[in-house]
Structures are given as C-alpha cells and as structure tokens.
Short mmCIF file of C-alpha atoms (C1' of nucleotides) in Angstrom, two decimals:
data_model
loop_
_atom_site.label_atom_id
_atom_site.label_comp_id
_atom_site.label_asym_id
_atom_site.label_seq_id
_atom_site.Cartn_x
_atom_site.Cartn_y
_atom_site.Cartn_z
CA MET V 1 -48.78 13.06 22.21
CA ARG V 2 -45.29 12.18 21.12
CA SER V 3 -42.91 14.81 19.86
CA SER V 4 -43.86 15.71 16.35
CA VAL V 5 -41.63 15.33 13.35
CA TRP V 6 -41.04 19.04 13.31
CA THR V 7 -39.59 19.34 16.71
CA ARG V 8 -37.69 16.11 16.24
CA GLU V 9 -36.41 16.88 12.80
CA ARG V 10 -33.76 19.29 13.83
CA ARG V 11 -30.72 17.16 13.54
CA ARG V 12 -28.72 19.59 11.44
CA PRO V 13 -28.38 23.27 12.24
CA PRO V 14 -29.46 25.52 9.34
CA ARG V 15 -25.99 26.91 9.27
CA GLU V 16 -24.21 25.52 6.29
CA THR V 17 -21.92 22.89 7.57
CA LEU V 18 -19.63 20.11 6.48
CA SER V 19 -20.93 16.54 6.51
CA ARG V 20 -19.18 13.23 6.47
CA GLU V 21 -20.73 12.47 3.09
CA GLN V 22 -19.25 15.64 1.68
CA VAL V 23 -15.87 14.82 3.11
CA VAL V 24 -15.93 11.33 1.74
CA ARG V 25 -17.02 12.47 -1.73
CA ALA V 26 -14.29 15.11 -1.88
CA ALA V 27 -11.73 12.56 -0.73
CA ILE V 28 -12.76 10.24 -3.55
CA GLU V 29 -12.38 13.03 -6.10
CA LEU V 30 -8.93 13.87 -4.75
CA LEU V 31 -7.90 10.23 -4.75
CA ASP V 32 -9.13 9.73 -8.31
CA SER V 33 -7.15 12.70 -9.55
CA GLU V 34 -4.00 12.44 -7.46
CA GLY V 35 -3.75 8.91 -6.19
CA LEU V 36 -3.28 7.57 -2.67
CA ASN V 37 -0.19 9.64 -2.01
CA GLY V 38 -1.91 12.75 -3.24
CA LEU V 39 -4.49 12.62 -0.48
CA SER V 40 -3.58 14.87 2.46
CA MET V 41 -5.88 16.35 5.00
CA ARG V 42 -4.77 19.85 4.11
CA LYS V 43 -5.41 19.42 0.39
CA LEU V 44 -8.74 17.82 1.14
CA ALA V 45 -9.69 20.72 3.38
CA GLU V 46 -8.73 23.18 0.71
CA ARG V 47 -10.98 21.44 -1.77
CA LEU V 48 -13.77 21.78 0.79
CA SER V 49 -12.91 25.41 1.53
CA ALA V 50 -12.48 24.43 5.17
CA GLY V 51 -9.77 24.46 7.76
CA ALA V 52 -7.64 21.36 7.79
CA THR V 53 -8.60 20.31 11.26
CA SER V 54 -12.28 20.80 10.69
CA ILE V 55 -12.34 17.48 8.96
CA TYR V 56 -11.53 15.83 12.27
CA TRP V 57 -14.94 16.65 13.58
CA HIS V 58 -16.51 14.35 10.96
CA VAL V 59 -13.88 11.67 10.89
CA GLU V 60 -11.68 10.28 13.62
CA THR V 61 -8.44 9.89 11.70
CA LYS V 62 -7.24 9.75 8.13
CA ASP V 63 -7.33 5.98 8.34
CA ASP V 64 -10.98 6.08 9.31
CA LEU V 65 -11.68 8.40 6.45
CA LEU V 66 -10.13 5.84 4.09
CA GLU V 67 -12.36 3.18 5.54
CA TYR V 68 -15.45 5.26 4.78
CA VAL V 69 -14.13 6.00 1.35
CA ILE V 70 -13.50 2.34 0.60
CA ASP V 71 -16.93 1.31 1.71
CA GLU V 72 -18.45 4.06 -0.44
CA ILE V 73 -16.69 2.59 -3.43
CA TYR V 74 -17.91 -0.90 -2.68
CA GLY V 75 -21.33 0.59 -3.11
CA GLU V 76 -20.56 1.17 -6.78
CA VAL V 77 -20.28 -2.54 -7.55
CA ASP V 78 -23.32 -4.21 -9.13
CA VAL V 79 -24.34 -7.70 -8.23
CA PRO V 80 -27.02 -9.17 -10.47
CA ASP V 81 -29.92 -10.83 -8.77
CA ALA V 82 -29.27 -14.45 -8.26
CA ASP V 83 -32.03 -15.81 -10.46
CA LEU V 84 -32.00 -13.39 -13.37
CA ALA V 85 -29.75 -15.03 -15.90
CA GLY V 86 -28.04 -17.96 -14.21
CA TRP V 87 -25.18 -17.94 -11.78
CA ARG V 88 -22.43 -18.04 -14.35
CA SER V 89 -23.39 -14.92 -16.24
CA GLY V 90 -24.22 -13.33 -12.89
CA ALA V 91 -20.70 -14.00 -11.72
CA ILE V 92 -19.24 -12.65 -14.93
CA LEU V 93 -21.26 -9.45 -14.58
CA LEU V 94 -20.17 -9.11 -10.97
CA ALA V 95 -16.56 -9.64 -11.90
CA HIS V 96 -16.66 -7.09 -14.69
CA SER V 97 -18.45 -4.59 -12.52
CA LEU V 98 -15.86 -4.93 -9.83
CA ARG V 99 -13.10 -4.66 -12.41
CA ALA V 100 -14.63 -1.50 -13.85
CA THR V 101 -14.96 -0.01 -10.39
CA ILE V 102 -11.27 -0.63 -9.67
CA LEU V 103 -10.22 0.86 -12.97
CA ARG V 104 -12.29 3.94 -12.18
CA HIS V 105 -10.48 4.20 -8.78
CA PRO V 106 -7.05 2.72 -9.42
CA TRP V 107 -5.79 3.51 -5.90
CA LEU V 108 -8.31 1.01 -4.51
CA PRO V 109 -6.16 -2.11 -4.57
CA GLU V 110 -3.39 -0.43 -2.61
CA ALA V 111 -5.90 0.99 -0.12
CA ILE V 112 -7.71 -2.31 0.52
CA SER V 113 -4.68 -4.54 0.67
CA SER V 114 -3.76 -3.36 4.11
CA ARG V 115 -7.19 -3.54 5.74
CA ILE V 116 -10.25 -5.78 5.97
CA SER V 117 -13.51 -4.63 4.55
CA ILE V 118 -16.38 -4.77 7.02
CA GLY V 119 -18.33 -1.63 6.21
CA PRO V 120 -22.02 -1.89 5.38
CA ASN V 121 -21.60 -1.75 1.61
CA ALA V 122 -18.81 -4.36 1.71
CA MET V 123 -21.05 -6.60 3.80
CA SER V 124 -23.96 -6.16 1.49
CA LEU V 125 -21.74 -6.90 -1.50
CA SER V 126 -20.47 -10.03 0.10
CA ARG V 127 -23.98 -11.12 1.04
CA ARG V 128 -25.27 -10.70 -2.46
CA ALA V 129 -22.27 -12.45 -3.93
CA THR V 130 -22.80 -15.46 -1.70
CA ALA V 131 -26.47 -15.47 -2.60
CA LEU V 132 -25.42 -15.73 -6.22
CA PHE V 133 -23.26 -18.74 -5.53
CA ARG V 134 -25.94 -20.32 -3.38
CA SER V 135 -28.27 -20.10 -6.35
CA ALA V 136 -25.54 -21.94 -8.28
CA GLY V 137 -25.82 -24.82 -5.85
CA PHE V 138 -22.85 -24.22 -3.60
CA THR V 139 -23.35 -24.92 0.08
CA GLY V 140 -21.42 -24.67 3.33
CA PHE V 141 -17.87 -23.40 3.23
CA ASP V 142 -17.68 -23.74 -0.50
CA LEU V 143 -20.01 -20.76 -0.73
CA ASP V 144 -17.52 -18.50 0.98
CA HIS V 145 -14.57 -20.08 -0.74
CA ALA V 146 -16.03 -19.56 -4.20
CA ALA V 147 -17.05 -15.96 -3.53
CA GLY V 148 -13.71 -15.25 -1.91
CA ALA V 149 -11.80 -16.77 -4.82
CA LEU V 150 -13.75 -14.67 -7.31
CA PHE V 151 -13.03 -11.46 -5.41
CA SER V 152 -9.40 -12.39 -4.92
CA TYR V 153 -8.86 -13.07 -8.56
CA VAL V 154 -10.55 -9.92 -9.74
CA ILE V 155 -8.74 -7.67 -7.29
CA GLY V 156 -5.40 -9.32 -7.92
CA SER V 157 -5.71 -9.20 -11.68
CA THR V 158 -7.21 -5.74 -11.93
CA GLY V 159 -4.82 -4.38 -9.33
CA SER V 160 -1.84 -5.41 -11.39
CA GLN V 161 -3.39 -3.98 -14.52
CA ALA V 162 -4.14 -0.71 -12.74
CA ALA V 163 -0.47 -0.53 -11.71
CA TRP V 164 0.58 -0.84 -15.39
CA MET V 165 -1.81 1.85 -16.40
CA ALA V 166 -0.49 4.10 -13.63
CA THR V 167 3.04 3.54 -14.87
CA VAL V 168 2.04 4.41 -18.39
CA LYS V 169 0.25 7.55 -17.23
CA ALA V 170 3.27 8.62 -15.16
CA SER V 171 5.45 8.28 -18.24
CA GLY V 172 3.38 10.88 -20.04
CA LYS V 173 3.12 8.71 -23.14
CA THR V 174 0.07 7.17 -24.75
CA VAL V 175 -0.63 3.53 -23.99
CA ASN V 176 0.53 2.33 -27.37
CA GLU V 177 3.65 4.46 -27.60
CA TRP V 178 4.61 3.10 -24.25
CA ALA V 179 3.77 -0.49 -25.20
CA ASN V 180 5.93 -0.21 -28.30
CA GLU V 181 8.89 1.06 -26.34
CA VAL V 182 8.62 -1.68 -23.76
CA TYR V 183 8.29 -4.19 -26.56
CA ALA V 184 11.50 -2.92 -28.16
CA GLN V 185 13.37 -3.07 -24.91
CA ALA V 186 12.14 -6.50 -24.05
CA LEU V 187 13.11 -7.79 -27.46
CA ALA V 188 16.58 -6.29 -27.20
CA ALA V 189 17.08 -7.73 -23.73
CA ALA V 190 15.91 -11.14 -24.84
CA LYS V 191 18.19 -11.15 -27.85
CA ASP V 192 21.20 -10.72 -25.62
CA ASP V 193 20.30 -12.82 -22.61
CA TYR V 194 17.45 -15.15 -23.36
CA PRO V 195 17.28 -15.96 -27.05
CA GLU V 196 14.85 -18.79 -26.35
CA GLN V 197 12.27 -16.20 -25.27
CA LYS V 198 12.44 -14.39 -28.58
CA GLU V 199 9.37 -15.88 -30.22
CA ARG V 200 7.25 -15.35 -27.15
CA ILE V 201 8.17 -11.69 -27.05
CA ALA V 202 7.78 -11.32 -30.80
CA ASP V 203 4.12 -12.23 -30.31
CA TRP V 204 3.67 -9.00 -28.43
CA LYS V 205 4.43 -6.79 -31.37
CA ASP V 206 1.71 -4.23 -31.94
CA VAL V 207 -0.78 -5.71 -29.50
CA ASP V 208 -3.32 -3.38 -28.05
CA LEU V 209 -2.43 -3.32 -24.36
CA LEU V 210 -5.93 -2.54 -23.15
CA GLN V 211 -7.48 -5.29 -25.20
CA MET V 212 -4.80 -7.68 -24.05
CA GLN V 213 -5.48 -6.92 -20.40
CA SER V 214 -9.15 -7.38 -20.93
CA ALA V 215 -8.52 -10.72 -22.65
CA SER V 216 -6.18 -11.82 -19.94
CA PHE V 217 -8.76 -10.97 -17.30
CA SER V 218 -11.47 -12.93 -19.05
CA PHE V 219 -9.20 -15.90 -19.58
CA GLY V 220 -8.53 -16.29 -15.87
CA LEU V 221 -12.10 -15.55 -14.99
CA GLU V 222 -13.45 -18.26 -17.30
CA CYS V 223 -10.92 -20.74 -15.97
CA LEU V 224 -11.98 -20.05 -12.40
CA LEU V 225 -15.67 -20.33 -13.27
CA ASP V 226 -15.02 -23.58 -15.10
CA GLY V 227 -13.47 -24.88 -11.92
CA PHE V 228 -16.52 -23.76 -9.99
CA ALA V 229 -18.83 -25.47 -12.47
CA ALA V 230 -16.90 -28.72 -12.16
CA ARG V 231 -17.68 -28.76 -8.42
CA LEU V 232 -21.46 -28.46 -8.69
CA MET H 1 60.44 -13.78 4.73
CA ARG H 2 56.74 -13.42 5.28
CA SER H 3 55.32 -10.14 6.24
CA SER H 4 55.25 -9.82 9.98
CA VAL H 5 52.11 -9.48 12.05
CA TRP H 6 52.88 -5.85 12.40
CA THR H 7 52.97 -5.00 8.84
CA ARG H 8 50.00 -7.18 8.22
CA GLU H 9 48.04 -5.55 10.99
CA ARG H 10 48.68 -2.17 9.54
CA ARG H 11 46.91 -3.22 6.38
CA ARG H 12 43.33 -2.43 7.18
CA PRO H 13 40.62 -3.64 4.94
CA PRO H 14 38.98 -0.80 3.12
CA ARG H 15 36.98 1.35 5.46
CA GLU H 16 33.93 -0.44 6.69
CA THR H 17 31.17 0.85 4.54
CA LEU H 18 27.47 0.47 3.87
CA SER H 19 26.32 -1.45 0.81
CA ARG H 20 23.05 -1.55 -1.02
CA GLU H 21 22.58 -5.19 -0.04
CA GLN H 22 22.95 -4.26 3.62
CA VAL H 23 20.45 -1.45 3.26
CA VAL H 24 17.96 -3.69 1.50
CA ARG H 25 18.34 -6.45 4.08
CA ALA H 26 17.84 -4.04 6.95
CA ALA H 27 14.84 -2.53 5.24
CA ILE H 28 13.26 -5.95 4.92
CA GLU H 29 13.82 -6.63 8.61
CA LEU H 30 12.23 -3.34 9.52
CA LEU H 31 9.29 -3.96 7.20
CA ASP H 32 8.72 -7.42 8.60
CA SER H 33 8.63 -6.14 12.12
CA GLU H 34 6.85 -2.80 11.69
CA GLY H 35 5.00 -2.95 8.43
CA LEU H 36 5.00 -0.59 5.48
CA ASN H 37 4.17 2.48 7.57
CA GLY H 38 6.92 1.60 10.03
CA LEU H 39 9.63 2.00 7.46
CA SER H 40 11.24 5.38 7.61
CA MET H 41 14.66 6.39 6.40
CA ARG H 42 15.64 7.57 9.86
CA LYS H 43 14.64 4.35 11.63
CA LEU H 44 16.35 2.37 8.90
CA ALA H 45 19.51 4.43 9.37
CA GLU H 46 19.41 3.89 13.11
CA ARG H 47 19.15 0.16 12.55
CA LEU H 48 22.28 0.43 10.39
CA SER H 49 24.04 2.70 12.88
CA ALA H 50 24.35 5.27 10.16
CA GLY H 51 23.23 8.81 9.46
CA ALA H 52 19.82 9.07 7.87
CA THR H 53 21.05 10.69 4.71
CA SER H 54 23.92 8.21 4.22
CA ILE H 55 21.38 5.80 2.80
CA TYR H 56 20.87 8.12 -0.15
CA TRP H 57 24.31 7.31 -1.42
CA HIS H 58 23.25 3.69 -2.02
CA VAL H 59 19.71 4.30 -3.09
CA GLU H 60 18.16 7.12 -5.12
CA THR H 61 14.92 7.55 -3.19
CA LYS H 62 12.76 5.63 -0.72
CA ASP H 63 10.65 4.48 -3.63
CA ASP H 64 13.70 3.04 -5.33
CA LEU H 65 14.66 1.28 -2.14
CA LEU H 66 11.24 -0.36 -2.07
CA GLU H 67 11.74 -1.54 -5.60
CA TYR H 68 15.01 -3.23 -4.63
CA VAL H 69 13.34 -4.66 -1.55
CA ILE H 70 10.45 -6.10 -3.58
CA ASP H 71 12.73 -7.68 -6.11
CA GLU H 72 14.77 -9.20 -3.34
CA ILE H 73 11.60 -10.82 -1.95
CA TYR H 74 10.70 -12.20 -5.38
CA GLY H 75 13.94 -14.07 -5.13
CA GLU H 76 12.51 -16.10 -2.24
CA VAL H 77 9.85 -17.72 -4.37
CA ASP H 78 10.56 -21.24 -5.58
CA VAL H 79 9.50 -22.39 -9.01
CA PRO H 80 9.88 -26.12 -9.58
CA ASP H 81 11.60 -27.21 -12.78
CA ALA H 82 9.10 -27.71 -15.53
CA ASP H 83 9.59 -31.41 -16.02
CA LEU H 84 10.06 -32.61 -12.49
CA ALA H 85 6.61 -33.67 -11.40
CA GLY H 86 4.16 -32.43 -14.01
CA TRP H 87 2.84 -28.96 -14.55
CA ARG H 88 -0.06 -29.19 -12.15
CA SER H 89 1.87 -30.08 -9.07
CA GLY H 90 4.53 -27.65 -10.20
CA ALA H 91 1.93 -24.89 -10.30
CA ILE H 92 0.66 -25.91 -6.90
CA LEU H 93 4.15 -25.74 -5.43
CA LEU H 94 4.74 -22.35 -7.04
CA ALA H 95 1.46 -21.02 -5.68
CA HIS H 96 2.16 -22.27 -2.20
CA SER H 97 5.67 -20.91 -2.26
CA LEU H 98 4.42 -17.50 -3.32
CA ARG H 99 1.75 -17.62 -0.62
CA ALA H 100 4.29 -18.51 2.03
CA THR H 101 6.52 -15.70 0.91
CA ILE H 102 3.73 -13.20 1.20
CA LEU H 103 2.75 -14.46 4.63
CA ARG H 104 6.34 -14.05 5.70
CA HIS H 105 6.26 -10.47 4.41
CA PRO H 106 2.68 -9.34 4.82
CA TRP H 107 3.39 -5.80 3.69
CA LEU H 108 4.22 -7.13 0.21
CA PRO H 109 0.73 -6.92 -1.39
CA GLU H 110 0.33 -3.29 -0.44
CA ALA H 111 3.83 -2.54 -1.70
CA ILE H 112 3.43 -4.20 -5.08
CA SER H 113 -0.10 -3.09 -5.79
CA SER H 114 1.08 0.37 -6.72
CA ARG H 115 4.00 -0.57 -8.96
CA ILE H 116 4.95 -2.97 -11.69
CA SER H 117 7.58 -5.62 -11.05
CA ILE H 118 10.38 -5.57 -13.60
CA GLY H 119 13.42 -6.24 -11.45
CA PRO H 120 15.72 -9.13 -12.30
CA ASN H 121 14.26 -11.56 -9.79
CA ALA H 122 10.72 -10.73 -10.84
CA MET H 123 11.64 -11.30 -14.44
CA SER H 124 13.33 -14.59 -13.67
CA LEU H 125 10.31 -15.68 -11.67
CA SER H 126 7.98 -14.82 -14.50
CA ARG H 127 10.23 -16.62 -16.98
CA ARG H 128 10.29 -19.78 -14.96
CA ALA H 129 6.55 -19.66 -14.43
CA THR H 130 5.85 -19.38 -18.12
CA ALA H 131 8.27 -22.22 -18.75
CA LEU H 132 6.17 -24.30 -16.41
CA PHE H 133 3.00 -23.56 -18.32
CA ARG H 134 4.69 -24.12 -21.65
CA SER H 135 5.58 -27.60 -20.42
CA ALA H 136 1.86 -28.00 -19.69
CA GLY H 137 1.10 -27.38 -23.33
CA PHE H 138 0.02 -23.76 -23.34
CA THR H 139 1.17 -21.61 -26.23
CA GLY H 140 0.98 -18.04 -27.42
CA PHE H 141 -0.89 -15.56 -25.28
CA ASP H 142 -2.46 -18.29 -23.21
CA LEU H 143 1.00 -18.82 -21.67
CA ASP H 144 1.04 -15.31 -20.28
CA HIS H 145 -2.63 -15.34 -19.39
CA ALA H 146 -2.36 -18.54 -17.38
CA ALA H 147 0.75 -17.45 -15.52
CA GLY H 148 -0.77 -14.04 -14.93
CA ALA H 149 -3.98 -15.52 -13.64
CA LEU H 150 -2.13 -17.72 -11.19
CA PHE H 151 -0.09 -14.83 -9.77
CA SER H 152 -3.19 -12.62 -9.61
CA TYR H 153 -5.16 -15.16 -7.73
CA VAL H 154 -2.38 -16.00 -5.28
CA ILE H 155 -1.59 -12.37 -4.58
CA GLY H 156 -5.23 -11.39 -4.27
CA SER H 157 -6.15 -14.25 -2.00
CA THR H 158 -3.06 -14.14 0.18
CA GLY H 159 -3.15 -10.37 0.37
CA SER H 160 -6.61 -10.42 1.83
CA GLN H 161 -5.62 -13.15 4.27
CA ALA H 162 -2.56 -11.16 5.32
CA ALA H 163 -4.81 -8.20 6.01
CA TRP H 164 -6.96 -10.33 8.29
CA MET H 165 -3.91 -11.57 10.15
CA ALA H 166 -2.65 -8.01 10.54
CA THR H 167 -5.98 -6.98 12.01
CA VAL H 168 -5.86 -9.85 14.44
CA LYS H 169 -2.31 -8.99 15.42
CA ALA H 170 -3.18 -5.33 15.94
CA SER H 171 -6.04 -6.35 18.26
CA GLY H 172 -3.53 -8.00 20.56
CA LYS H 173 -5.62 -11.16 20.82
CA THR H 174 -4.85 -14.66 19.65
CA VAL H 175 -6.28 -15.79 16.38
CA ASN H 176 -8.93 -17.93 17.94
CA GLU H 177 -10.00 -15.51 20.65
CA TRP H 178 -10.46 -12.96 17.91
CA ALA H 179 -12.28 -15.37 15.58
CA ASN H 180 -14.70 -16.23 18.40
CA GLU H 181 -15.47 -12.60 19.07
CA VAL H 182 -16.08 -11.84 15.43
CA TYR H 183 -18.23 -14.90 15.23
CA ALA H 184 -20.34 -13.73 18.15
CA GLN H 185 -20.75 -10.30 16.68
CA ALA H 186 -21.68 -11.56 13.26
CA LEU H 187 -24.20 -13.93 14.72
CA ALA H 188 -25.79 -11.13 16.74
CA ALA H 189 -25.88 -8.80 13.77
CA ALA H 190 -27.44 -11.45 11.59
CA LYS H 191 -30.10 -12.28 14.18
CA ASP H 192 -31.25 -8.67 14.09
CA ASP H 193 -30.91 -7.79 10.45
CA TYR H 194 -30.48 -10.86 8.30
CA PRO H 195 -32.04 -13.90 9.91
CA GLU H 196 -31.73 -15.81 6.65
CA GLN H 197 -27.94 -15.73 7.03
CA LYS H 198 -28.01 -17.37 10.44
CA GLU H 199 -27.21 -20.91 9.36
CA ARG H 200 -24.36 -19.79 7.17
CA ILE H 201 -22.81 -17.94 10.05
CA ALA H 202 -23.52 -20.73 12.45
CA ASP H 203 -21.22 -22.90 10.33
CA TRP H 204 -18.33 -20.70 11.39
CA LYS H 205 -18.53 -21.61 15.02
CA ASP H 206 -15.17 -22.77 16.35
CA VAL H 207 -13.50 -23.01 12.96
CA ASP H 208 -9.74 -22.72 12.94
CA LEU H 209 -9.16 -19.43 11.04
CA LEU H 210 -5.71 -20.42 9.75
CA GLN H 211 -6.90 -23.75 8.49
CA MET H 212 -9.93 -22.13 6.96
CA GLN H 213 -7.80 -19.65 5.03
CA SER H 214 -5.58 -22.37 3.82
CA ALA H 215 -8.56 -24.42 2.65
CA SER H 216 -10.06 -21.40 0.96
CA PHE H 217 -6.80 -20.75 -0.85
CA SER H 218 -6.54 -24.30 -2.07
CA PHE H 219 -10.14 -24.34 -3.15
CA GLY H 220 -9.69 -21.39 -5.49
CA LEU H 221 -6.35 -22.65 -6.65
CA GLU H 222 -7.75 -26.02 -7.64
CA CYS H 223 -10.65 -24.41 -9.44
CA LEU H 224 -8.29 -22.23 -11.45
CA LEU H 225 -6.04 -25.16 -12.30
CA ASP H 226 -9.07 -27.22 -13.36
CA GLY H 227 -9.94 -24.40 -15.70
CA PHE H 228 -6.38 -24.48 -17.06
CA ALA H 229 -6.55 -28.20 -17.55
CA ALA H 230 -9.78 -27.95 -19.47
CA ARG H 231 -8.01 -25.74 -22.02
CA LEU H 232 -5.16 -28.08 -22.84
"C1'" DT I 1 -31.22 35.57 28.89
"C1'" DA I 2 -28.28 31.64 30.02
"C1'" DG I 3 -26.49 27.72 28.81
"C1'" DA I 4 -25.73 23.70 26.02
"C1'" DC I 5 -24.62 21.83 21.80
"C1'" DA I 6 -22.59 21.36 17.11
"C1'" DC I 7 -19.33 22.56 14.79
"C1'" DT I 8 -14.86 25.45 12.83
"C1'" DC I 9 -10.11 26.37 12.90
"C1'" DG I 10 -5.27 28.46 14.14
"C1'" DC I 11 -1.40 26.96 16.38
"C1'" DA I 12 1.90 23.69 17.68
"C1'" DC I 13 4.39 19.28 17.74
"C1'" DA I 14 6.64 15.36 16.31
"C1'" DC I 15 7.72 13.21 12.31
"C1'" DT I 16 8.44 12.49 7.22
"C1'" DG I 17 11.50 12.38 2.61
"C1'" DT I 18 15.34 14.40 0.78
"C1'" DA I 19 18.58 18.49 -1.30
"C1'" DC I 20 22.85 20.43 -0.22
"C1'" DG I 21 27.44 21.00 1.01
"C1'" DA I 22 31.09 20.19 4.06
"C1'" DG I 23 33.79 16.57 6.00
"C1'" DT I 24 36.54 11.99 6.21
"C1'" DC I 25 39.16 8.37 4.71
"C1'" DA I 26 41.83 5.07 1.41
"C1'" DA I 27 43.97 4.55 -2.93
"C1'" DT I 28 46.62 6.59 -6.49
"C1'" DC I 29 49.74 9.64 -8.68
"C1'" DG I 30 53.85 12.59 -9.26
"C1'" DC G 1 56.83 11.72 0.62
"C1'" DG G 2 52.86 15.04 -0.12
"C1'" DA G 3 48.96 16.18 -3.13
"C1'" DT G 4 44.96 14.86 -5.41
"C1'" DT G 5 41.00 12.18 -6.36
"C1'" DG G 6 36.90 9.78 -5.65
"C1'" DA G 7 34.04 7.01 -2.69
"C1'" DC G 8 31.36 7.54 0.98
"C1'" DT G 9 29.26 9.77 5.48
"C1'" DC G 10 26.37 12.94 7.75
"C1'" DG G 11 24.52 17.51 10.07
"C1'" DT G 12 21.54 20.93 8.84
"C1'" DA G 13 17.59 22.59 6.75
"C1'" DC G 14 13.10 22.82 4.39
"C1'" DA G 15 8.66 21.89 2.99
"C1'" DG G 16 5.22 18.80 3.94
"C1'" DT G 17 2.62 15.28 6.86
"C1'" DG G 18 -1.22 13.66 10.59
"C1'" DT G 19 -3.33 15.27 14.44
"C1'" DG G 20 -4.05 17.07 19.78
"C1'" DC G 21 -5.58 21.10 21.99
"C1'" DG G 22 -8.25 24.82 23.16
"C1'" DA G 23 -10.37 28.97 21.94
"C1'" DG G 24 -13.91 30.68 18.97
"C1'" DT G 25 -18.78 31.05 16.59
"C1'" DG G 26 -23.41 30.42 15.58
"C1'" DT G 27 -27.92 28.08 16.70
"C1'" DC G 28 -30.98 25.60 19.53
"C1'" DT G 29 -33.50 24.64 24.07
"C1'" DA G 30 -34.95 25.89 28.83
#
DNA sequence: TAGACACTCGCACACTGTACGAGTCAATCG
DNA sequence: CGATTGACTCGTACAGTGTGCGAGTGTCTA
C-alpha cells in the first residue's frame, strides 16, 4: 500500500511559520501604501514581525520577490471568455480591468518596465488575451501583435496617468485644486511665450482631471480597436 | 603694442569647473552603459573626476538630476513639421523617432514611468506633436487625446521591447541564440500543459526577434493611426 | 535518542543618497 | 596692493540599503 495522505501530508511543520504567499501579500500592501521606493526588506520584515533576513528563506533576492509580486498582480486582471459578448466588448473589458488594476497598484508600471513577465499568471493572462483575439478572427502573428498592442497601449496610457496621480498626491492637494493651479500656470506661461496655444489651454479650465483621463484612455482604446476591426 | 605671450599666458581662463550640462551628459553615458541601477552619485563623480558631493552644487538631488536627464533625452526626438508630408507620415516618423530614442536609452521607460514630464524639451515635443495633429484636422480635446495615445502606445510598446532586449543582454547570449532557447522551452511547456497552443508557438520557430518586434510595433501603430483617420 | 530538515535571525559588509562645514580659487573693491 | 566676496569643490559622517554567513531553534523521521 502506498503512503497514505496522512503520512504524506506533512509538508509544513505545525510551528507557525512564514510563507512565500504571506511575504508576497505583505509586500503588495507595503508597495500600495509607500510605493516602489518605500519597499525595503527591513520594513517588510517589520510588517511581518520577522527578522529582516528571514525573508531570504522564502525568496532568493528582492528582485525575485518583485517578480512574484508582479505575477500576483497579473492574477487580478479579468479576461472575459472569448465567446461571451463578442471580441470587441471583451477587449474593452480586458483593457478596463487592466487599467483598474494598475490604478490600484500605481507602482506597477515602473516595476514591470524593467523586466519581462513570464510568471504563470502573466502567461495565463496572455493566453486568454490571445484566445480573445483568435475568436475575433485574427491568425498567425497578428494574434500576438494585436494582443501586444492592446497591452502596450493600456500600460503606457495608464502608467502616465498613474504618474500624474502620484504627483498630485505628493503635492498634498486635492485633484481639482491641483488641476486648477496647473491650469493657471500653463495659461500664464502660454500668454508670455506661446500665445497661439492660448485657446487650447483655455479649454482645460475647470475640467475634471479624472474624467478627462478616463476619456483620453477610451479615445485611444477605441481608435486602436477600430484599427483592429479594419484588419479582420 | 600687442600684449606679449607672457602677459597673455598669465591670463588663465576661469578655473576649470563642472557644469550642469557636463553632469547631465556624463549621467546619460553612465545610464546607457550601466542602466538605471548602475547610476550612483559616486560613480558619476568618478567619471567626472570630481568629488561625489561636488555634483550637489549643480543639481539639487539625484531625482532632480534624473529630471534634467530625461528632458535632455526628449530633445533627441524629431517631430516633422506639420505640413511637410501629411499628418500620417508625420506621425509615423515621430513614432519611429521616439522608438529609436528609447532603444538608444533603454532605461528611459522605467525612469519616466514614475514622474511626469514637464521640462522644456518635453513641453516643446508635446507642442509640436499637437501641432501635427491639429494639421490633421483634430480639434479640442481630441488633439490632446490623439497625441497622448500615440505617446502612450509608443512608450508602452517600446518599453516592453527594451525589457526583452535587456533580458537577452543580461543572459550573455546573442539575440537569436536566446530566441531559439526560449522557443524550445515554450514548445516543451506547451506540449505538456497546453497542447492547443502548439501551432501558435510553432509559428515562432526561427523568427528574427528584432524584425518581429519592429513588425509588432508597426502593426499597432498603423491600427492606432487608422483609428485616428476614421475620426477626421 | 540521534540526526536530519525547515526554518529564523543577529551580525557584518559594501554600498547608497546627501547634510554639513571647511577649504580653494578668481574677480572685485577700497 | 591687500581684503573681501562669492562661486565652487570635497572629505567626513550618518542613516539607510540589499544580502552573505553561520549559529540557533523547533519538529519530524529512523
């Protein structure tokens, strides 16, 4: 008779111990509240009530930890099933889900822009995204190109927006206070140096920054999808 | 009588001194050769044959230095004059120039993704880009949205490609050696876990990675521009 | 009971950004 | 001419970083 579940099921000692999942979760919390520069092994250890170097049993280096963290975040992105509501609304949902994920974790763009994403969740995300575009009718390389373009646009656009929001937050002002100040400065600068830009800047008076960013995101997204549609 | 050599030789030019431009240039060299993590004030000082803290006379903090550096790089991007060859080929040239700039300085995406770009060169770039889209016929917010979407896409797409290239470089292999290895691994993984992906992966055999990235970039770019065109 | 394993963690090291204050030189002033 | 000023340099120091090492602790298996 083969070893029973009981004797086999002793992977973890009863002693309460750290786990990689715990470390990763705590790191995400720290990143969300203090940003990429705010993450240090010592602060992370403190949050886990552990010694700083204990973390290194569960994770090879800080860089590795970030790779786990990033893949965990990729798991938060929803991809609609290919044949639920058509490829286009599927792609829109995917794009908005990715955007929301980035806005929830604004340090993500900086973290991913220096590494490639090949963790299991990233792979699964990419697989489901290509399935979506296959259902649209794309084949061959165009499949990868279309999915890649969508991700690139969403990350580029949302990354820039996240940077704006971070700047606002760092200023200690509310979004609209800040927007009004920037508007006033831009208008003053234009009056002196670039009078021909005055009308364009005047358009910005009293806009809601968040709504504007959302509209800007959708504009580019629809353009891209129109381009996809034209190739089917 | 003209001043003799003697008296002229006694007139030394003002003490040879550091300048912000010099610091910025040296920082860019260091970044290009060692990446964002390779830039430290001490290494930069060494490259300038100066004391580490001398740099702080010309630059408030390291973060400020990076802001100067980034704006300097924005100055490398070409924007064709609006009415030279039509907006579409103008936008294509702009996109390719920005892409080439990023590939020359692959640390750029990571550096810009955590800050907003409001230096003089960035502003000038943005102004010329919107001029280009105005000549296309865009007005109002669509002007900013279109220009923003183009930048977002180019930065997102090229940033991801730069990350791949960095990974290849770090592996010490040539691009194609590396691509072949990844191909083999992906094929093996798919055979075991996702047999339905086999054909898609088989397509990648012996592709030229650089050419593929360039094609992928152009694909997304043309899609985006098609979407722009449809709104005019 | 002995030993192997799965962890924890204090210490140490090389390195980071940068505040501070003393030092050096050229131009200017009296 | 000497004194003063202001632009610039830089050594020292400090708090903080990632992480290698090796000694410790508790639990399982033989």
